[in-house]
GROMACS .gro file of C-alpha atoms in nm:
model
  374
    1MET     CA    1  28.112   2.398  17.387
    2HIS     CA    2  28.350   2.324  17.089
    3LYS     CA    3  28.290   1.983  16.946
    4SER     CA    4  28.619   1.810  16.885
    5LYS     CA    5  28.704   1.674  16.537
    6LYS     CA    6  28.608   1.316  16.439
    7ARG     CA    7  28.907   1.089  16.422
    8ILE     CA    8  28.928   0.786  16.197
    9LEU     CA    9  29.214   0.530  16.226
   10LEU     CA   10  29.276   0.324  15.925
   11LEU     CA   11  29.474  -0.003  15.971
   12SER     CA   12  29.639  -0.194  15.697
   13GLU     CA   13  29.919  -0.446  15.606
   14GLY     CA   14  30.193  -0.432  15.339
   15PHE     CA   15  30.098  -0.767  15.175
   16GLY     CA   16  30.084  -0.629  14.826
   17SER     CA   17  30.031  -0.248  14.782
   18GLY     CA   18  29.662  -0.265  14.736
   19HIS     CA   19  29.549  -0.275  15.103
   20THR     CA   20  29.747   0.031  15.215
   21ARG     CA   21  29.656   0.211  14.883
   22ALA     CA   22  29.291   0.161  14.957
   23ALA     CA   23  29.325   0.292  15.313
   24HIS     CA   24  29.515   0.599  15.184
   25ALA     CA   25  29.255   0.668  14.925
   26LEU     CA   26  28.976   0.638  15.164
   27ALA     CA   27  29.157   0.872  15.421
   28VAL     CA   28  29.203   1.141  15.152
   29GLY     CA   29  28.861   1.100  15.017
   30ILE     CA   30  28.720   1.148  15.349
   31ARG     CA   31  28.932   1.458  15.415
   32LEU     CA   32  28.831   1.598  15.093
   33LEU     CA   33  28.459   1.552  15.154
   34ASN     CA   34  28.493   1.680  15.518
   35PRO     CA   35  28.817   1.856  15.615
   36ASP     CA   36  28.703   1.848  15.972
   37VAL     CA   37  28.758   1.486  16.001
   38GLN     CA   38  29.104   1.364  16.098
   39THR     CA   39  29.248   1.043  15.953
   40LYS     CA   40  29.557   0.847  16.025
   41VAL     CA   41  29.681   0.533  15.831
   42LEU     CA   42  29.901   0.279  15.986
   43GLU     CA   43  30.050  -0.051  15.860
   44LEU     CA   44  30.059  -0.253  16.180
   45GLY     CA   45  30.353  -0.481  16.083
   46LYS     CA   46  30.573  -0.190  15.964
   47PHE     CA   47  30.483   0.033  16.250
   48PHE     CA   48  30.535  -0.228  16.534
   49ASN     CA   49  30.780  -0.462  16.379
   50PRO     CA   50  30.995  -0.264  16.123
   51VAL     CA   51  31.262  -0.549  16.121
   52LEU     CA   52  31.039  -0.861  16.106
   53GLU     CA   53  30.768  -0.715  15.885
   54PRO     CA   54  30.989  -0.691  15.551
   55LEU     CA   55  31.084  -1.047  15.619
   56ILE     CA   56  30.725  -1.183  15.631
   57VAL     CA   57  30.618  -0.971  15.334
   58SER     CA   58  30.928  -1.101  15.135
   59ALA     CA   59  30.853  -1.455  15.225
   60TYR     CA   60  30.479  -1.403  15.114
   61ARG     CA   61  30.592  -1.243  14.798
   62LYS     CA   62  30.834  -1.523  14.703
   63THR     CA   63  30.561  -1.781  14.782
   64VAL     CA   64  30.313  -1.606  14.546
   65MET     CA   65  30.566  -1.572  14.270
   66ARG     CA   66  30.735  -1.919  14.292
   67GLN     CA   67  30.455  -2.125  14.388
   68PRO     CA   68  30.123  -1.971  14.289
   69GLU     CA   69  29.937  -2.284  14.229
   70TRP     CA   70  30.021  -2.399  14.613
   71TRP     CA   71  29.919  -2.043  14.721
   72GLY     CA   72  29.596  -2.089  14.541
   73ARG     CA   73  29.512  -2.432  14.706
   74ILE     CA   74  29.571  -2.273  15.053
   75TYR     CA   75  29.341  -1.982  14.962
   76ARG     CA   76  29.068  -2.240  14.848
   77SER     CA   77  29.094  -2.485  15.128
   78ASN     CA   78  29.051  -2.205  15.394
   79TYR     CA   79  28.793  -2.019  15.199
   80LYS     CA   80  28.516  -2.032  15.447
   81ARG     CA   81  28.746  -2.026  15.767
   82THR     CA   82  28.828  -1.726  15.986
   83PHE     CA   83  29.181  -1.707  16.135
   84ASN     CA   84  29.265  -2.040  16.311
   85ARG     CA   85  29.360  -2.030  16.681
   86PHE     CA   86  29.731  -2.040  16.603
   87ALA     CA   87  29.711  -1.742  16.379
   88GLN     CA   88  29.504  -1.547  16.628
   89LEU     CA   89  29.753  -1.626  16.909
   90ALA     CA   90  30.050  -1.503  16.676
   91LEU     CA   91  29.865  -1.188  16.593
   92HIS     CA   92  29.777  -1.136  16.965
   93ARG     CA   93  30.142  -1.174  17.066
   94LEU     CA   94  30.281  -0.953  16.783
   95PHE     CA   95  30.019  -0.674  16.814
   96TYR     CA   96  29.763  -0.692  17.077
   97ALA     CA   97  29.919  -0.488  17.360
   98ARG     CA   98  30.074  -0.219  17.130
   99THR     CA   99  29.754  -0.193  16.916
  100SER     CA  100  29.574  -0.129  17.239
  101ARG     CA  101  29.804   0.146  17.351
  102VAL     CA  102  29.786   0.319  17.001
  103ILE     CA  103  29.407   0.325  17.012
  104THR     CA  104  29.403   0.464  17.364
  105GLN     CA  105  29.643   0.732  17.271
  106LEU     CA  106  29.467   0.830  16.939
  107ARG     CA  107  29.103   0.795  17.068
  108PRO     CA  108  28.940   0.731  16.725
  109ASP     CA  109  28.577   0.758  16.673
  110ALA     CA  110  28.592   0.465  16.421
  111ILE     CA  111  28.845   0.203  16.298
  112VAL     CA  112  28.862   0.103  15.944
  113CYS     CA  113  29.070  -0.215  15.853
  114THR     CA  114  29.162  -0.271  15.496
  115HIS     CA  115  29.340  -0.610  15.566
  116PRO     CA  116  29.232  -0.914  15.749
  117ALA     CA  117  29.516  -0.926  16.000
  118PRO     CA  118  29.454  -0.590  16.180
  119ASN     CA  119  29.084  -0.679  16.152
  120ALA     CA  120  29.141  -0.988  16.366
  121VAL     CA  121  29.355  -0.795  16.607
  122VAL     CA  122  29.081  -0.513  16.664
  123SER     CA  123  28.811  -0.770  16.667
  124ARG     CA  124  28.982  -0.942  16.963
  125LEU     CA  125  29.021  -0.602  17.139
  126LYS     CA  126  28.647  -0.551  17.084
  127ARG     CA  127  28.575  -0.891  17.240
  128LEU     CA  128  28.770  -0.780  17.546
  129GLY     CA  129  28.603  -0.451  17.577
  130LEU     CA  130  28.717  -0.192  17.332
  131ASP     CA  131  28.409   0.020  17.260
  132VAL     CA  132  28.496   0.158  16.905
  133PRO     CA  133  28.303   0.107  16.573
  134LEU     CA  134  28.493  -0.127  16.357
  135PHE     CA  135  28.436  -0.118  15.970
  136THR     CA  136  28.596  -0.360  15.735
  137LEU     CA  137  28.679  -0.253  15.375
  138ILE     CA  138  28.726  -0.566  15.169
  139THR     CA  139  28.985  -0.464  14.897
  140ASP     CA  140  28.915  -0.740  14.640
  141TYR     CA  141  28.609  -0.859  14.448
  142ASP     CA  142  28.580  -1.183  14.673
  143ALA     CA  143  28.526  -1.246  15.044
  144HIS     CA  144  28.755  -1.488  15.203
  145GLY     CA  145  28.665  -1.620  15.548
  146THR     CA  146  28.966  -1.441  15.704
  147TRP     CA  147  28.798  -1.098  15.667
  148THR     CA  148  28.501  -1.207  15.884
  149SER     CA  149  28.446  -1.153  16.258
  150PRO     CA  150  28.123  -1.099  16.464
  151GLU     CA  151  28.267  -0.784  16.617
  152VAL     CA  152  28.269  -0.601  16.272
  153ASN     CA  153  27.989  -0.345  16.279
  154LYS     CA  154  27.993  -0.289  15.903
  155TYR     CA  155  28.146  -0.442  15.614
  156LEU     CA  156  28.219  -0.214  15.307
  157VAL     CA  157  28.236  -0.421  14.993
  158SER     CA  158  28.281  -0.380  14.626
  159THR     CA  159  27.976  -0.543  14.466
  160PRO     CA  160  27.649  -0.726  14.526
  161VAL     CA  161  27.834  -1.045  14.462
  162VAL     CA  162  28.073  -0.983  14.740
  163LYS     CA  163  27.788  -0.897  14.974
  164HIS     CA  164  27.616  -1.222  14.884
  165LYS     CA  165  27.934  -1.424  14.944
  166LEU     CA  166  27.953  -1.252  15.299
  167MET     CA  167  27.617  -1.354  15.385
  168GLU     CA  168  27.698  -1.711  15.280
  169HIS     CA  169  27.979  -1.681  15.545
  170GLY     CA  170  27.695  -1.607  15.801
  171VAL     CA  171  27.730  -1.219  15.808
  172PRO     CA  172  27.383  -1.053  15.857
  173GLU     CA  173  27.285  -0.850  15.551
  174SER     CA  174  27.223  -0.538  15.773
  175ARG     CA  175  27.605  -0.530  15.838
  176ILE     CA  176  27.688  -0.511  15.469
  177GLU     CA  177  27.703  -0.197  15.251
  178VAL     CA  178  27.808  -0.214  14.881
  179THR     CA  179  28.016   0.097  14.851
  180GLY     CA  180  28.293  -0.004  14.582
  181ILE     CA  181  28.641   0.004  14.660
  182PRO     CA  182  28.768   0.351  14.700
  183VAL     CA  183  29.039   0.508  14.486
  184HIS     CA  184  29.239   0.831  14.544
  185PRO     CA  185  29.074   1.158  14.446
  186ASP     CA  186  29.336   1.189  14.177
  187PHE     CA  187  29.127   0.916  13.999
  188TRP     CA  188  28.788   1.077  14.039
  189THR     CA  189  28.814   1.331  13.757
  190PRO     CA  190  29.011   1.310  13.411
  191CYS     CA  191  29.309   1.527  13.346
  192ASP     CA  192  29.379   1.703  13.008
  193ARG     CA  193  29.554   1.435  12.784
  194ASP     CA  194  29.757   1.690  12.581
  195GLU     CA  195  29.891   1.870  12.902
  196ILE     CA  196  29.989   1.535  13.046
  197ARG     CA  197  30.161   1.419  12.722
  198ARG     CA  198  30.373   1.748  12.746
  199GLU     CA  199  30.439   1.716  13.099
  200LEU     CA  200  30.560   1.349  13.087
  201GLY     CA  201  30.722   1.372  12.756
  202LEU     CA  202  30.496   1.128  12.594
  203ASN     CA  203  30.389   1.118  12.224
  204ASP     CA  204  30.033   1.168  12.081
  205LEU     CA  205  29.981   0.808  11.977
  206PRO     CA  206  29.748   0.538  12.066
  207THR     CA  207  29.890   0.422  12.406
  208VAL     CA  208  29.908   0.103  12.606
  209LEU     CA  209  29.990   0.090  12.979
  210ILE     CA  210  30.127  -0.229  13.109
  211MET     CA  211  30.145  -0.255  13.483
  212GLY     CA  212  30.259  -0.543  13.712
  213GLY     CA  213  30.102  -0.431  14.027
  214GLY     CA  214  30.289  -0.259  14.329
  215TRP     CA  215  30.560  -0.527  14.328
  216GLY     CA  216  30.614  -0.516  13.956
  217LEU     CA  217  30.544  -0.896  13.889
  218LEU     CA  218  30.602  -0.859  13.516
  219ASN     CA  219  30.710  -1.207  13.379
  220ASP     CA  220  30.735  -1.247  13.008
  221GLU     CA  221  30.776  -1.626  12.973
  222ASP     CA  222  30.546  -1.625  12.663
  223GLY     CA  223  30.732  -1.357  12.492
  224LEU     CA  224  30.413  -1.133  12.488
  225PHE     CA  225  30.566  -0.812  12.578
  226GLU     CA  226  30.833  -0.852  12.312
  227TYR     CA  227  30.557  -0.922  12.067
  228MET     CA  228  30.389  -0.594  12.176
  229ALA     CA  229  30.717  -0.412  12.109
  230GLY     CA  230  30.665  -0.516  11.752
  231TYR     CA  231  30.394  -0.254  11.734
  232ARG     CA  232  30.622   0.035  11.850
  233GLU     CA  233  30.614   0.237  11.538
  234GLU     CA  234  30.224   0.269  11.565
  235ILE     CA  235  30.159   0.226  11.941
  236GLN     CA  236  30.317   0.390  12.238
  237LEU     CA  237  30.383   0.147  12.519
  238ILE     CA  238  30.451   0.245  12.897
  239PHE     CA  239  30.585  -0.032  13.113
  240CYS     CA  240  30.540   0.035  13.487
  241THR     CA  241  30.758  -0.217  13.672
  242GLY     CA  242  30.675  -0.100  14.020
  243GLN     CA  243  30.939  -0.165  14.285
  244ASN     CA  244  31.082  -0.463  14.086
  245GLU     CA  245  31.426  -0.319  13.975
  246GLN     CA  246  31.541  -0.648  13.823
  247VAL     CA  247  31.251  -0.640  13.568
  248LYS     CA  248  31.310  -0.272  13.490
  249GLU     CA  249  31.679  -0.353  13.427
  250ARG     CA  250  31.595  -0.645  13.215
  251LEU     CA  251  31.352  -0.452  12.992
  252GLU     CA  252  31.603  -0.161  12.955
  253SER     CA  253  31.872  -0.392  12.851
  254ASN     CA  254  31.660  -0.539  12.565
  255PRO     CA  255  31.730  -0.365  12.241
  256LEU     CA  256  31.373  -0.413  12.149
  257PHE     CA  257  31.247  -0.174  12.413
  258ARG     CA  258  31.480   0.099  12.330
  259HIS     CA  259  31.259   0.312  12.118
  260PRO     CA  260  31.108   0.679  12.137
  261ASN     CA  261  30.753   0.518  12.175
  262ILE     CA  262  30.857   0.290  12.454
  263ARG     CA  263  30.881   0.415  12.820
  264ILE     CA  264  30.990   0.210  13.109
  265LEU     CA  265  30.913   0.338  13.449
  266GLY     CA  266  30.973   0.218  13.810
  267PHE     CA  267  30.763   0.305  14.094
  268THR     CA  268  30.545   0.615  14.013
  269ARG     CA  269  30.277   0.825  14.160
  270GLU     CA  270  30.162   0.944  13.837
  271VAL     CA  271  29.945   0.640  13.753
  272HIS     CA  272  29.625   0.844  13.744
  273LYS     CA  273  29.793   1.069  13.455
  274LEU     CA  274  29.914   0.763  13.278
  275MET     CA  275  29.576   0.602  13.277
  276ASP     CA  276  29.425   0.925  13.142
  277VAL     CA  277  29.664   0.928  12.843
  278SER     CA  278  29.625   0.559  12.787
  279ASP     CA  279  29.374   0.358  12.552
  280LEU     CA  280  29.439   0.030  12.706
  281LEU     CA  281  29.560  -0.119  13.036
  282ILE     CA  282  29.729  -0.446  13.058
  283THR     CA  283  29.774  -0.560  13.419
  284LYS     CA  284  29.774  -0.805  13.696
  285PRO     CA  285  29.411  -0.821  13.829
  286GLY     CA  286  29.488  -0.668  14.177
  287GLY     CA  287  29.171  -0.518  14.339
  288MET     CA  288  29.302  -0.176  14.356
  289THR     CA  289  29.447  -0.143  13.996
  290CYS     CA  290  29.126  -0.289  13.848
  291THR     CA  291  28.933  -0.023  14.042
  292GLU     CA  292  29.159   0.251  13.939
  293GLY     CA  293  29.120   0.139  13.567
  294LEU     CA  294  28.748   0.106  13.615
  295SER     CA  295  28.730   0.454  13.765
  296LYS     CA  296  28.892   0.592  13.431
  297GLY     CA  297  28.681   0.379  13.201
  298LEU     CA  298  28.976   0.210  13.070
  299PRO     CA  299  28.953  -0.125  12.890
  300MET     CA  300  29.166  -0.382  13.056
  301LEU     CA  301  29.353  -0.695  12.976
  302PHE     CA  302  29.439  -0.925  13.250
  303TYR     CA  303  29.747  -1.155  13.266
  304GLU     CA  304  29.878  -1.421  13.509
  305PRO     CA  305  29.616  -1.388  13.791
  306ILE     CA  306  29.748  -1.517  14.127
  307PRO     CA  307  29.506  -1.818  14.194
  308GLY     CA  308  29.272  -1.697  14.457
  309HIS     CA  309  29.178  -1.348  14.503
  310GLU     CA  310  29.326  -1.226  14.171
  311GLU     CA  311  29.138  -1.509  13.995
  312GLU     CA  312  28.811  -1.383  14.136
  313ASN     CA  313  28.892  -1.014  14.052
  314CYS     CA  314  28.951  -1.112  13.686
  315GLU     CA  315  28.629  -1.317  13.676
  316TYR     CA  316  28.430  -1.030  13.795
  317PHE     CA  317  28.569  -0.766  13.553
  318VAL     CA  318  28.559  -0.997  13.256
  319ARG     CA  319  28.202  -1.124  13.345
  320ASN     CA  320  28.093  -0.757  13.356
  321GLY     CA  321  28.249  -0.632  13.045
  322PHE     CA  322  28.515  -0.419  13.187
  323GLY     CA  323  28.822  -0.644  13.072
  324GLU     CA  324  28.929  -0.956  12.916
  325LEU     CA  325  29.188  -1.240  12.979
  326LEU     CA  326  29.511  -1.185  12.792
  327ALA     CA  327  29.489  -1.533  12.614
  328GLY     CA  328  29.786  -1.463  12.366
  329ARG     CA  329  29.896  -1.294  12.057
  330GLU     CA  330  29.559  -1.306  11.898
  331THR     CA  331  29.417  -1.095  12.189
  332ILE     CA  332  29.684  -0.840  12.152
  333ASP     CA  333  29.626  -0.799  11.776
  334ARG     CA  334  29.271  -0.763  11.819
  335TRP     CA  335  29.291  -0.485  12.086
  336PHE     CA  336  29.585  -0.304  11.930
  337ARG     CA  337  29.374  -0.296  11.605
  338LEU     CA  338  29.080  -0.148  11.800
  339ILE     CA  339  29.287   0.142  11.975
  340ARG     CA  340  29.437   0.232  11.630
  341ASP     CA  341  29.085   0.325  11.499
  342PRO     CA  342  29.019   0.643  11.681
  343GLU     CA  343  28.623   0.611  11.619
  344ALA     CA  344  28.595   0.261  11.742
  345SER     CA  345  28.820   0.320  12.046
  346ALA     CA  346  28.634   0.634  12.150
  347GLU     CA  347  28.291   0.456  12.120
  348TYR     CA  348  28.423   0.177  12.329
  349ARG     CA  349  28.542   0.409  12.615
  350ARG     CA  350  28.202   0.581  12.587
  351LYS     CA  351  28.017   0.263  12.653
  352LEU     CA  352  28.261   0.165  12.940
  353LEU     CA  353  28.211   0.505  13.095
  354GLU     CA  354  27.833   0.470  13.097
  355LYS     CA  355  27.863   0.123  13.246
  356ARG     CA  356  28.099   0.266  13.507
  357ASN     CA  357  27.847   0.553  13.591
  358ALA     CA  358  27.586   0.293  13.639
  359GLU     CA  359  27.794   0.060  13.868
  360TYR     CA  360  28.051   0.269  14.033
  361ASN     CA  361  28.092   0.612  14.220
  362PRO     CA  362  28.442   0.668  14.354
  363GLU     CA  363  28.319   0.896  14.624
  364ARG     CA  364  28.054   0.640  14.754
  365CYS     CA  365  28.280   0.456  15.010
  366SER     CA  366  28.408   0.784  15.165
  367ARG     CA  367  28.064   0.920  15.203
  368ALA     CA  368  27.944   0.585  15.350
  369VAL     CA  369  28.203   0.600  15.631
  370LEU     CA  370  28.148   0.968  15.696
  371GLN     CA  371  27.776   0.891  15.739
  372LEU     CA  372  27.875   0.593  15.967
  373VAL     CA  373  28.061   0.813  16.207
  374GLN     CA  374  27.814   1.096  16.229
   0.00000   0.00000   0.00000
């Protein structure tokens, strides 16, 4: 009798781009390793409430941008708590019945959640009788209480530190596996730098990639980006502004940034190629972007971490020697000096890749899920 293909349902939410990027990265990685496994990625809010979801995400985005300190206090004060009863009720009303129907229709052999909201919804369904393994992929280098639920069969986490934090929340050690955060297979292997330069029309110069995350939160209140532009004769600068058209237009209208060695890009699917031709990444410390930089062995400078999860991400990468906080012009001068020295830059990258190989395998999370569903 022919055995049907295994099905894995991956559920996310659109609060920032990292959660869904992780879900897609895991899905593609799983299919690459085992083409007989079927995967499907859904953002619950967008799928079930296409009118309401953008309003909620927009409100969250504005809060994070305009009141980061307030958001940080909320994150900290609720750090050890799961979703409260009101939040659980709201999620139940919004998603419960329809999520149940989708699961019944798709008949997955396992569900992977990459955001706390669908994780809470599926956990409630399991309490009410759903018999499908639930795996929770935590997409940061921290473990907030909202990720936790007794119904989770296995937590997939970035580091032993996150494993320890989950255990402090009361999660049994047997339910936690350190897998690293998955990145798309495009990030698994390096591309040819000369070929990418020709393809993207880039110059053969020391190159700095400046990213603001999926939302393109690039603020330059301290004038650091303009200061970097002062190096434009010697260093190529690539600004990725994500979905933030206002920032893109502001940079393009500034005469300082109109130069053959400066590129200003909006949303792009070529980040893996841009990282391969870059010698330094300057970024918001989002969990996915940091992990993508790690997978490429790219030194990183972090600016304006959002209080809460981004601060924890930043602390992990700085503490482990993969990056540094962008403290001001002195930091820029020191790193721009380093990448202009080919030998020093190559040696730094070699050591980073050695450290990466010891601590991170981009296939590990996909392999862990495949093993769990066998």
